[in-house]
GROMACS .gro file of C-alpha atoms in nm:
model
  115
    1MET     CA    1  16.298   7.422 -10.294
    2LYS     CA    2  16.194   7.789 -10.236
    3GLN     CA    3  15.887   7.806 -10.467
    4ARG     CA    4  15.562   7.831 -10.287
    5VAL     CA    5  15.299   7.572 -10.370
    6GLU     CA    6  14.960   7.729 -10.419
    7ILE     CA    7  14.708   7.455 -10.377
    8GLU     CA    8  14.435   7.658 -10.503
    9ALA     CA    9  14.614   7.706 -10.847
   10LEU     CA   10  14.699   7.352 -10.862
   11LEU     CA   11  14.352   7.214 -10.781
   12ALA     CA   12  14.159   7.479 -10.987
   13HIS     CA   13  14.092   7.240 -11.269
   14SER     CA   14  14.077   6.915 -11.076
   15GLY     CA   15  13.717   6.862 -11.129
   16SER     CA   16  13.509   6.696 -10.848
   17GLU     CA   17  13.554   6.751 -10.473
   18GLU     CA   18  13.672   6.385 -10.449
   19GLN     CA   19  13.940   6.451 -10.715
   20ARG     CA   20  14.061   6.780 -10.533
   21LEU     CA   21  14.074   6.604 -10.196
   22ALA     CA   22  14.272   6.307 -10.345
   23SER     CA   23  14.506   6.558 -10.527
   24PHE     CA   24  14.557   6.739 -10.194
   25ALA     CA   25  14.641   6.407 -10.018
   26LEU     CA   26  14.905   6.315 -10.283
   27LEU     CA   27  15.057   6.659 -10.263
   28SER     CA   28  15.077   6.639  -9.898
   29LEU     CA   29  15.239   6.295  -9.907
   30GLY     CA   30  15.504   6.442 -10.149
   31VAL     CA   31  15.580   6.718  -9.898
   32LEU     CA   32  15.618   6.457  -9.613
   33GLU     CA   33  15.861   6.262  -9.834
   34SER     CA   34  16.066   6.569  -9.873
   35LEU     CA   35  16.066   6.629  -9.507
   36VAL     CA   36  16.171   6.269  -9.439
   37ALA     CA   37  16.446   6.285  -9.701
   38GLY     CA   38  16.574   6.599  -9.555
   39THR     CA   39  16.516   6.783  -9.886
   40ILE     CA   40  16.325   7.063  -9.691
   41SER     CA   41  16.322   7.152  -9.319
   42ALA     CA   42  16.002   7.180  -9.116
   43SER     CA   43  16.015   7.561  -9.140
   44GLY     CA   44  16.080   7.524  -9.521
   45ALA     CA   45  15.771   7.303  -9.541
   46VAL     CA   46  15.563   7.587  -9.380
   47GLU     CA   47  15.704   7.848  -9.626
   48VAL     CA   48  15.660   7.610  -9.930
   49PHE     CA   49  15.327   7.421  -9.857
   50PHE     CA   50  15.184   7.463  -9.508
   51HIS     CA   51  15.159   7.844  -9.537
   52ALA     CA   52  14.846   8.057  -9.439
   53ASP     CA   53  14.712   8.088  -9.793
   54ASN     CA   54  14.694   7.715  -9.832
   55CYS     CA   55  14.557   7.669  -9.482
   56LEU     CA   56  14.281   7.911  -9.559
   57TYR     CA   57  14.208   7.744  -9.899
   58VAL     CA   58  14.190   7.405  -9.735
   59ARG     CA   59  13.952   7.527  -9.471
   60ARG     CA   60  13.731   7.745  -9.686
   61GLN     CA   61  13.728   7.548 -10.010
   62LEU     CA   62  13.802   7.188  -9.940
   63ARG     CA   63  13.602   7.196  -9.616
   64HIS     CA   64  13.709   6.853  -9.500
   65LYS     CA   65  13.806   6.785  -9.148
   66ILE     CA   66  14.097   6.546  -9.227
   67ALA     CA   67  14.242   6.789  -9.477
   68ASP     CA   68  14.218   7.077  -9.227
   69ASP     CA   69  14.383   6.851  -8.966
   70ILE     CA   70  14.674   6.770  -9.211
   71MET     CA   71  14.743   7.157  -9.259
   72GLY     CA   72  14.702   7.230  -8.885
   73ARG     CA   73  14.967   6.961  -8.806
   74GLY     CA   74  15.191   7.067  -9.086
   75VAL     CA   75  15.209   7.428  -8.986
   76GLN     CA   76  15.303   7.332  -8.626
   77LEU     CA   77  15.605   7.120  -8.731
   78PRO     CA   78  15.867   7.390  -8.674
   79ASP     CA   79  15.721   7.459  -8.331
   80ILE     CA   80  15.834   7.109  -8.213
   81PHE     CA   81  16.190   7.202  -8.268
   82ASP     CA   82  16.148   7.540  -8.080
   83ALA     CA   83  15.957   7.382  -7.783
   84LEU     CA   84  16.155   7.063  -7.716
   85PRO     CA   85  16.515   6.946  -7.661
   86VAL     CA   86  16.668   6.804  -7.977
   87GLU     CA   87  16.633   6.426  -7.913
   88GLN     CA   88  16.279   6.460  -7.792
   89ALA     CA   89  16.192   6.699  -8.079
   90GLN     CA   90  16.312   6.455  -8.343
   91GLN     CA   91  16.101   6.170  -8.195
   92GLU     CA   92  15.795   6.391  -8.179
   93PHE     CA   93  15.865   6.519  -8.542
   94GLN     CA   94  15.872   6.152  -8.656
   95ARG     CA   95  15.532   6.092  -8.473
   96GLU     CA   96  15.376   6.392  -8.634
   97ILE     CA   97  15.506   6.284  -8.984
   98ALA     CA   98  15.358   5.941  -8.922
   99ALA     CA   99  15.029   6.091  -8.810
  100ILE     CA  100  15.009   6.318  -9.109
  101ARG     CA  101  15.092   6.025  -9.339
  102THR     CA  102  14.813   5.832  -9.192
  103LEU     CA  103  14.566   6.117  -9.226
  104CYS     CA  104  14.666   6.154  -9.591
  105LEU     CA  105  14.622   5.780  -9.654
  106THR     CA  106  14.288   5.787  -9.476
  107LEU     CA  107  14.181   6.065  -9.699
  108LEU     CA  108  14.278   5.874 -10.002
  109ASP     CA  109  14.099   5.572  -9.882
  110ASP     CA  110  13.787   5.780  -9.816
  111GLN     CA  111  13.790   5.916 -10.167
  112GLN     CA  112  13.831   5.578 -10.321
  113LEU     CA  113  13.530   5.460 -10.137
  114ALA     CA  114  13.329   5.760 -10.241
  115ALA     CA  115  13.415   5.708 -10.615
   0.00000   0.00000   0.00000
């Protein structure tokens, strides 16, 4: 998958803030599943989803701490493999994936409660 995902374009017609946040969480979960399945690499995920334009959109338009944390963690995934030995990097990568997944689910739960 080499096509960049533009969150702004995808969420432009999503309606309410709650709908945009829920859609963002679902998109993020899809990217995580692709990472876990090996369909994309950590650096590929940054190129496709966790890139600067999306990070800025989330920070400036969604303005939600959890959503911003998801993007921040996602953009750092390739650094794990640059900084750590392979085995340790793989363990830390799995921990980060689990943390991002938890944040996504928390965001979905928060939006369900707000609705």
